[in-house]
Coordinates of C-alpha atoms in Angstrom, one line a residue:
M1 CA 81.9 -222.5 -82.5
I2 CA 78.9 -222.1 -80.2
E3 CA 79.4 -222.6 -76.5
I4 CA 77.1 -222.3 -73.5
V5 CA 78.4 -220.0 -70.8
T6 CA 77.2 -220.8 -67.4
E7 CA 80.0 -219.3 -65.4
E8 CA 82.8 -216.8 -65.9
H9 CA 80.6 -214.3 -67.8
S10 CA 82.7 -211.5 -66.4
K11 CA 86.0 -213.1 -67.6
L12 CA 84.7 -213.8 -71.1
I13 CA 83.2 -210.3 -71.7
K14 CA 86.2 -208.5 -70.3
S15 CA 88.5 -210.5 -72.6
L16 CA 86.3 -209.7 -75.6
F17 CA 86.3 -206.0 -74.7
T18 CA 90.1 -206.1 -74.5
K19 CA 90.8 -208.0 -77.8
T20 CA 88.3 -206.2 -80.0
N21 CA 89.8 -203.5 -82.1
D22 CA 87.1 -202.5 -84.6
S23 CA 83.5 -202.3 -83.2
I24 CA 81.6 -203.2 -80.1
R25 CA 77.8 -203.0 -80.3
I26 CA 75.6 -203.9 -77.3
I27 CA 71.9 -203.9 -76.6
S28 CA 70.9 -204.2 -73.0
P29 CA 68.3 -202.6 -70.8
F30 CA 70.7 -202.6 -67.9
L31 CA 74.0 -200.9 -67.3
S32 CA 76.5 -201.1 -64.4
K33 CA 79.3 -198.7 -63.8
D34 CA 81.8 -201.5 -64.6
T35 CA 80.2 -202.0 -68.0
A36 CA 80.6 -198.3 -68.7
V37 CA 84.3 -198.4 -67.7
L38 CA 84.9 -201.2 -70.2
F39 CA 83.1 -199.2 -72.9
C40 CA 85.1 -196.0 -72.1
D41 CA 88.4 -197.8 -72.3
A42 CA 87.5 -199.4 -75.6
A43 CA 86.3 -196.0 -77.1
R44 CA 89.6 -194.3 -76.0
K45 CA 91.5 -196.9 -78.0
G46 CA 89.6 -195.9 -81.1
V47 CA 87.0 -198.8 -81.1
D48 CA 83.7 -197.8 -82.6
C49 CA 81.3 -198.3 -79.7
S50 CA 77.5 -198.2 -79.7
F51 CA 75.1 -199.0 -76.8
V52 CA 71.3 -199.3 -76.9
T53 CA 69.6 -199.2 -73.5
R54 CA 66.5 -197.9 -71.6
F55 CA 66.4 -194.3 -70.4
Y56 CA 63.9 -194.6 -67.6
L57 CA 64.1 -192.3 -64.5
Q58 CA 62.9 -195.2 -62.3
D59 CA 65.7 -197.5 -63.6
F60 CA 68.3 -194.9 -62.5
V61 CA 66.6 -194.4 -59.1
D62 CA 66.5 -198.1 -58.2
G63 CA 70.0 -198.9 -59.6
S64 CA 69.1 -200.9 -62.7
N65 CA 70.9 -198.4 -64.9
S66 CA 73.7 -196.0 -64.2
I67 CA 73.2 -192.4 -65.3
E68 CA 76.8 -191.7 -64.2
G69 CA 77.9 -194.6 -66.5
I70 CA 76.0 -193.2 -69.5
Q71 CA 77.6 -189.8 -68.9
M72 CA 81.1 -191.4 -68.8
M73 CA 80.3 -193.2 -72.1
V74 CA 79.0 -190.1 -73.9
D75 CA 82.1 -188.2 -72.8
S76 CA 84.3 -191.0 -74.2
G77 CA 82.6 -190.9 -77.6
V78 CA 80.4 -194.0 -77.2
K79 CA 77.2 -193.6 -79.2
V80 CA 74.3 -194.2 -76.7
Y81 CA 70.7 -194.8 -77.7
A82 CA 67.5 -195.0 -75.8
L83 CA 64.7 -197.5 -76.6
I84 CA 61.3 -197.8 -74.9
A85 CA 60.1 -201.3 -73.8
L86 CA 63.6 -202.8 -74.4
H87 CA 64.2 -206.4 -73.2
T88 CA 66.7 -207.7 -75.8
K89 CA 70.3 -208.5 -74.7
L90 CA 72.8 -208.7 -77.5
Y91 CA 76.6 -208.3 -77.3
L92 CA 78.5 -208.0 -80.6
F93 CA 82.3 -207.8 -80.7
G94 CA 83.6 -207.0 -84.1
K95 CA 82.6 -209.6 -86.7
S96 CA 83.8 -212.6 -84.9
D97 CA 82.1 -212.8 -81.5
A98 CA 78.6 -212.4 -80.1
I99 CA 76.9 -213.2 -76.8
V100 CA 73.1 -213.6 -76.7
G101 CA 70.7 -214.3 -73.9
S102 CA 67.3 -213.3 -72.6
A103 CA 65.0 -213.9 -69.7
N104 CA 64.2 -217.3 -71.3
F105 CA 67.9 -218.3 -71.0
T106 CA 68.2 -217.2 -67.3
N107 CA 64.8 -218.2 -65.9
G108 CA 65.6 -220.0 -62.6
G109 CA 62.3 -221.9 -62.6
L110 CA 63.1 -223.5 -65.9
L111 CA 66.8 -223.9 -65.6
R112 CA 67.0 -224.6 -61.9
N113 CA 69.1 -221.5 -61.4
V114 CA 71.8 -222.6 -64.0
E115 CA 72.6 -219.3 -65.5
L116 CA 73.6 -219.3 -69.1
S117 CA 74.2 -217.3 -72.3
L118 CA 75.4 -218.4 -75.7
H119 CA 78.8 -217.4 -77.0
L120 CA 79.1 -217.5 -80.8
N121 CA 82.6 -217.4 -82.3
N122 CA 83.3 -217.2 -86.0
E123 CA 79.7 -218.3 -86.8
E124 CA 79.7 -216.2 -90.0
H125 CA 76.1 -216.6 -91.1
V126 CA 74.5 -216.1 -87.6
L127 CA 76.9 -213.3 -86.7
K128 CA 75.9 -211.5 -90.0
E129 CA 72.2 -211.8 -89.1
L130 CA 72.8 -210.5 -85.6
E131 CA 74.8 -207.6 -87.0
D132 CA 71.9 -206.8 -89.5
Y133 CA 69.5 -207.0 -86.6
F134 CA 71.4 -204.5 -84.6
E135 CA 71.8 -202.1 -87.5
E136 CA 68.1 -202.3 -88.4
I137 CA 67.3 -201.4 -84.8
R138 CA 69.8 -198.6 -84.7
S139 CA 68.6 -197.1 -88.0
K140 CA 65.0 -197.0 -86.7
I141 CA 66.1 -195.5 -83.4
E142 CA 68.1 -192.7 -85.1
I143 CA 65.0 -191.5 -86.9
D144 CA 63.2 -190.8 -83.6
P145 CA 64.2 -187.4 -82.0
D146 CA 64.3 -189.2 -78.6
G147 CA 66.5 -192.0 -79.9
R148 CA 70.1 -190.8 -79.5
I149 CA 71.0 -189.7 -76.0
T150 CA 72.3 -186.2 -76.1
Q151 CA 73.9 -184.1 -73.4
E152 CA 70.7 -182.1 -73.1
M153 CA 68.7 -185.2 -72.4
L154 CA 71.3 -186.3 -69.8
D155 CA 71.3 -183.0 -68.0
D156 CA 67.5 -183.1 -67.8
M157 CA 67.5 -186.7 -66.6
K158 CA 70.2 -186.0 -64.0
D159 CA 68.2 -183.0 -62.6
R160 CA 65.1 -185.2 -62.3
Y161 CA 67.2 -188.0 -60.8
T162 CA 68.6 -185.7 -58.1
K163 CA 65.1 -184.4 -57.2
Q164 CA 63.6 -187.9 -57.1
K165 CA 66.4 -189.2 -54.8
E166 CA 66.0 -186.2 -52.5
K167 CA 62.2 -186.7 -52.4
K168 CA 62.8 -190.4 -51.4
K169 CA 65.3 -189.3 -48.8
Q170 CA 62.8 -186.8 -47.3
L171 CA 59.5 -188.8 -47.7
G172 CA 60.7 -192.4 -47.6
D173 CA 59.3 -194.8 -50.2
T174 CA 57.0 -193.1 -52.7
N175 CA 55.3 -194.1 -55.9
Y176 CA 57.1 -195.1 -59.1
T177 CA 58.0 -192.3 -61.4
V178 CA 57.0 -193.1 -65.0
F179 CA 59.2 -190.5 -66.7
M180 CA 61.1 -192.0 -69.6
R181 CA 62.8 -191.0 -72.9
G182 CA 63.6 -193.1 -75.9
A183 CA 62.5 -194.2 -79.3
A184 CA 59.1 -196.1 -79.5
L185 CA 59.3 -198.5 -82.4
D186 CA 56.0 -200.3 -82.2
R187 CA 52.5 -199.9 -80.8
K188 CA 53.3 -201.5 -77.5
A189 CA 56.2 -199.2 -76.9
K190 CA 54.2 -196.2 -77.8
S191 CA 51.5 -197.3 -75.3
V192 CA 54.2 -197.7 -72.6
K193 CA 55.5 -194.2 -73.4
E194 CA 52.1 -192.5 -73.5
N195 CA 49.9 -194.4 -71.0
T196 CA 50.6 -194.4 -67.3
G197 CA 49.2 -197.8 -66.6
D198 CA 51.2 -199.5 -69.2
A199 CA 54.3 -197.6 -68.1
I200 CA 53.9 -198.7 -64.5
A201 CA 53.4 -202.4 -65.7
E202 CA 56.6 -202.1 -67.8
I203 CA 58.7 -200.7 -64.9
K204 CA 57.4 -203.3 -62.4
N205 CA 58.2 -206.2 -64.8
H206 CA 61.9 -205.3 -65.0
I207 CA 62.6 -206.4 -61.4
D208 CA 62.8 -210.2 -61.9
E209 CA 64.4 -209.6 -65.3
R210 CA 67.2 -207.7 -63.8
K211 CA 67.7 -210.3 -61.1
D212 CA 68.1 -213.0 -63.9
D213 CA 70.4 -211.0 -66.1
V214 CA 73.7 -212.8 -65.6
V215 CA 75.7 -210.4 -67.7
F216 CA 74.5 -207.5 -65.7
I217 CA 75.4 -209.3 -62.5
A218 CA 78.7 -210.4 -63.8
L219 CA 79.7 -206.9 -64.6
G220 CA 79.0 -205.4 -61.2
G221 CA 75.2 -204.9 -61.2
S222 CA 73.1 -205.7 -58.2
R223 CA 70.6 -208.5 -58.3
D224 CA 68.8 -207.4 -55.1
D225 CA 65.2 -206.3 -55.2
I226 CA 64.8 -202.6 -55.8
S227 CA 65.0 -200.6 -52.6
Y228 CA 62.7 -197.9 -54.1
K229 CA 59.3 -199.6 -53.5
T230 CA 55.8 -198.3 -53.9
P231 CA 53.6 -198.7 -50.8
Q232 CA 50.5 -198.2 -53.1
N233 CA 49.6 -196.5 -56.3
I234 CA 47.0 -193.8 -56.2
I235 CA 44.8 -194.3 -59.2
L236 CA 42.1 -192.2 -60.9
K237 CA 39.8 -194.9 -62.4
F238 CA 37.4 -193.9 -65.1
S239 CA 34.0 -195.5 -65.8
A240 CA 31.5 -195.1 -68.6
S241 CA 33.1 -193.3 -71.6
A242 CA 33.2 -190.1 -73.5
K243 CA 31.0 -191.8 -76.2
K244 CA 28.6 -193.5 -73.7
R245 CA 28.3 -191.1 -70.8
A246 CA 26.5 -192.1 -67.6
D247 CA 23.3 -190.3 -66.6
G248 CA 24.4 -187.4 -64.3
N249 CA 21.1 -187.4 -62.5
K250 CA 21.6 -190.9 -61.2
P251 CA 24.1 -192.2 -58.6
M252 CA 27.2 -194.2 -59.7
D253 CA 26.5 -197.8 -60.4
M254 CA 28.3 -200.3 -58.1
H255 CA 27.0 -203.7 -59.1
L256 CA 27.1 -206.7 -56.8
F257 CA 28.6 -209.9 -58.2
I258 CA 28.7 -213.4 -56.7
D259 CA 32.0 -215.2 -57.2
G260 CA 32.5 -218.6 -55.6
G261 CA 29.6 -217.9 -53.3
K262 CA 31.1 -214.6 -52.1
S263 CA 29.9 -211.1 -52.8
V264 CA 32.4 -208.9 -54.7
Y265 CA 32.4 -205.4 -56.2
I266 CA 34.5 -204.8 -59.3
S267 CA 36.0 -202.1 -61.5
N268 CA 36.1 -202.9 -65.2
F269 CA 38.5 -202.6 -68.1
S270 CA 38.2 -203.3 -71.8
E271 CA 40.4 -206.1 -73.3
A272 CA 42.6 -203.3 -74.9
R273 CA 43.3 -202.0 -71.4
K274 CA 44.1 -205.4 -69.8
N275 CA 47.7 -204.2 -69.1
S276 CA 46.3 -201.4 -67.0
A277 CA 44.4 -204.0 -64.9
K278 CA 47.4 -206.2 -64.6
S279 CA 49.4 -203.3 -63.1
V280 CA 47.0 -203.1 -60.1
E281 CA 48.4 -204.3 -56.8
D282 CA 46.9 -205.1 -53.4
G283 CA 46.0 -201.9 -51.5
D284 CA 46.2 -199.5 -54.5
E285 CA 43.9 -196.6 -53.7
T286 CA 41.5 -195.6 -56.4
F287 CA 39.2 -192.6 -56.9
F288 CA 36.1 -193.3 -59.0
C289 CA 35.7 -190.9 -61.9
V290 CA 32.6 -191.2 -64.1
H291 CA 32.3 -189.8 -67.6
S292 CA 28.9 -188.0 -67.3
Y293 CA 27.3 -184.5 -67.2
D294 CA 27.6 -181.8 -64.5
K295 CA 24.6 -179.9 -63.1
N296 CA 24.5 -177.6 -66.0
G297 CA 24.4 -180.5 -68.5
K298 CA 28.0 -180.0 -69.6
E299 CA 30.1 -183.1 -70.5
S300 CA 32.5 -183.7 -67.6
P301 CA 34.3 -186.5 -65.8
L302 CA 33.1 -186.3 -62.1
I303 CA 34.8 -187.9 -59.1
V304 CA 32.2 -189.4 -56.8
G305 CA 34.1 -191.7 -54.4
K306 CA 37.1 -193.8 -53.5
G307 CA 38.1 -197.4 -52.6
F308 CA 40.9 -199.9 -52.6
F309 CA 41.9 -202.5 -55.2
R310 CA 42.8 -206.1 -54.8
K311 CA 45.7 -207.4 -57.0
Y312 CA 44.7 -208.4 -60.5
N313 CA 44.8 -212.2 -61.3
S314 CA 44.3 -214.2 -64.4
N315 CA 40.8 -215.3 -63.5
N316 CA 39.5 -211.7 -63.5
D317 CA 37.7 -212.1 -66.8
A318 CA 33.9 -211.9 -66.9
R319 CA 33.8 -214.1 -69.9
K320 CA 34.8 -217.0 -67.7
K321 CA 31.7 -216.5 -65.5
D322 CA 28.0 -216.4 -65.8
W323 CA 27.8 -212.7 -65.0
I324 CA 28.0 -211.8 -68.6
T325 CA 24.5 -213.2 -69.2
Q326 CA 23.1 -210.8 -66.6
F327 CA 25.1 -207.7 -67.5
K328 CA 25.6 -207.3 -71.3
W329 CA 28.0 -204.4 -70.9
L330 CA 30.5 -206.9 -69.5
T331 CA 31.0 -208.0 -73.1
E332 CA 32.7 -204.7 -73.8
Y333 CA 34.5 -204.5 -70.5
P334 CA 35.2 -208.1 -69.5
I335 CA 38.4 -207.5 -67.5
Y336 CA 38.1 -206.5 -63.9
C337 CA 39.8 -205.9 -60.6
V338 CA 38.0 -206.5 -57.3
I339 CA 37.3 -203.5 -55.1
S340 CA 38.0 -204.6 -51.5
E341 CA 36.0 -201.7 -50.0
A342 CA 34.6 -198.4 -51.3
K343 CA 32.5 -195.5 -50.5
V344 CA 30.5 -193.4 -52.9
I345 CA 28.6 -190.2 -52.2
N346 CA 24.9 -190.8 -51.7
A347 CA 23.9 -188.4 -54.4
P348 CA 23.7 -188.2 -58.2
V349 CA 26.9 -188.3 -60.2
N350 CA 26.5 -184.6 -61.1
C351 CA 27.0 -183.7 -57.4
G352 CA 30.6 -185.1 -57.7
I353 CA 33.9 -183.2 -58.1
P354 CA 34.5 -182.1 -61.7
L355 CA 37.9 -183.3 -62.9
R356 CA 38.6 -179.9 -64.3
E357 CA 38.2 -178.4 -60.8
M358 CA 41.2 -180.4 -59.5
I359 CA 43.2 -179.6 -62.6
D360 CA 42.6 -175.9 -62.3
A361 CA 43.7 -176.1 -58.6
L362 CA 46.8 -178.3 -59.1
G363 CA 47.8 -178.0 -62.8
Y364 CA 50.8 -180.2 -63.7
K365 CA 50.8 -181.6 -60.1
T366 CA 47.6 -183.6 -60.9
Y367 CA 49.2 -186.7 -62.4
L368 CA 52.5 -188.5 -61.9
H369 CA 53.5 -188.2 -65.5
T370 CA 52.6 -184.5 -65.8
R371 CA 54.4 -183.6 -62.5
D372 CA 57.6 -185.0 -64.0
N373 CA 57.1 -182.6 -67.0
P374 CA 55.9 -179.2 -65.7
E375 CA 57.3 -177.3 -68.7
K376 CA 55.5 -179.7 -71.1
Y377 CA 52.1 -179.7 -69.4
P378 CA 50.2 -176.4 -69.1
K379 CA 46.7 -176.7 -67.6
E380 CA 45.0 -177.2 -71.0
K381 CA 47.2 -180.1 -71.9
V382 CA 46.8 -181.7 -68.4
A383 CA 43.0 -181.3 -68.9
K384 CA 43.2 -183.5 -72.0
A385 CA 45.5 -186.2 -70.4
H386 CA 42.5 -188.4 -69.4
G387 CA 41.3 -188.9 -73.0
Q388 CA 40.6 -192.5 -73.8
Q389 CA 42.4 -193.7 -70.6
A390 CA 41.1 -196.4 -68.3
M391 CA 43.1 -195.0 -65.3
L392 CA 45.8 -192.5 -64.5
A393 CA 48.3 -192.4 -61.7
L394 CA 47.6 -189.5 -59.3
T395 CA 50.1 -187.5 -57.3
P396 CA 50.0 -187.3 -53.5
E397 CA 48.9 -183.7 -53.9
A398 CA 45.9 -184.9 -56.0
K399 CA 45.1 -187.5 -53.3
D400 CA 45.1 -184.8 -50.6
Y401 CA 42.9 -182.5 -52.7
L402 CA 40.4 -185.2 -53.4
D403 CA 40.3 -186.6 -49.9
K404 CA 39.5 -183.1 -48.6
R405 CA 36.8 -182.4 -51.2
L406 CA 35.2 -185.8 -50.8
E407 CA 35.1 -185.4 -47.0
E408 CA 33.1 -182.2 -47.7
L409 CA 30.7 -184.0 -50.0
G410 CA 30.3 -186.9 -47.6
K411 CA 29.2 -184.6 -44.9
Q412 CA 26.7 -183.0 -47.3
Y413 CA 25.2 -186.1 -48.9
G414 CA 26.4 -189.0 -46.8
W415 CA 28.0 -192.2 -48.1
V416 CA 27.0 -195.5 -49.6
N417 CA 29.6 -198.1 -48.4
Y418 CA 30.6 -201.3 -50.2
K419 CA 32.7 -204.2 -49.1
S420 CA 33.7 -207.4 -50.9
E421 CA 33.9 -210.6 -48.9
T422 CA 37.3 -212.0 -48.3

């Protein structure tokens, strides 16, 4: 039997938790405390319980996931696993029942807000395939040392959670935290785990998904927008590359483009870094860092100015415009975000702030992802964090440091100002 469930999700799932005596296996990025209670009650009855979820600090801070609930489940003997870039929702109750759903099933725009999942009962062939799918996922997760959530991982996350909540209480809304643990099973997940821009995009994308997850809502989760909002990201944006460094004896290039008859200035990304561009929001502050050479001729990324981004949109592709005939380098870096306004020191790039100078001054407090991991990031490792990155999220401490140093350079050399037309 296959039935569409549009209402009474809570009633159905609670009944399945109650009647199942052998195993309950669930994959879901979200967890409410009520879900955890159901798991704990089942585990205490001797049911073999497994749960695959996300283990992101931001999810706990904004209420998408419950660190208290995970602790309760671990204490009750539930096997809890962490998976990076998880979006699957699968509920398996023994060998007779399953509930499946995804954002495709619950998208209000397509379904006119009719919320649904599919309940499969005694569909032997499909249930066997779903069971095999779960076990394959679990076997891969268990190989990864970050896959099974341990008490040590929980203690560390709870400590970070407490500090993050306290910081929000003291400072108000601050930037997203991109700290996350879990198994990374494919290239995309590894990029989310390792690259700040991809991590920010992944965290932002979960908001609408959570609002549409009817099982999460039915079991006590909140569908409200997250209260933990970011006023703006602080981004260190790199240009040129370690392989093709800019001439340190020349100023930073800020090319003028005409788009729809209006003058715009842009910052570019390769196709491979499109997700980084897509994570950019209106008002995000950026510091321009050029891969070049310092005054001694030593290879160095140098910070030469700052500006503000406009939000990325799907038309931000130079291949759709005639610009590419004028600037051949756009072939390699066709994706872009508009810079609404910027100022760059009126001097050669080699007069800028060496990235290493800031790292020596701030250490692990330089980047958001290193600030969350002070024990993991000594200065030498922080100094390598920019390798092959299009951009990195800076801490407020880094912003303050760069603002002060750029003010000094501006007084010494003056500024070249740029402003895109609205």
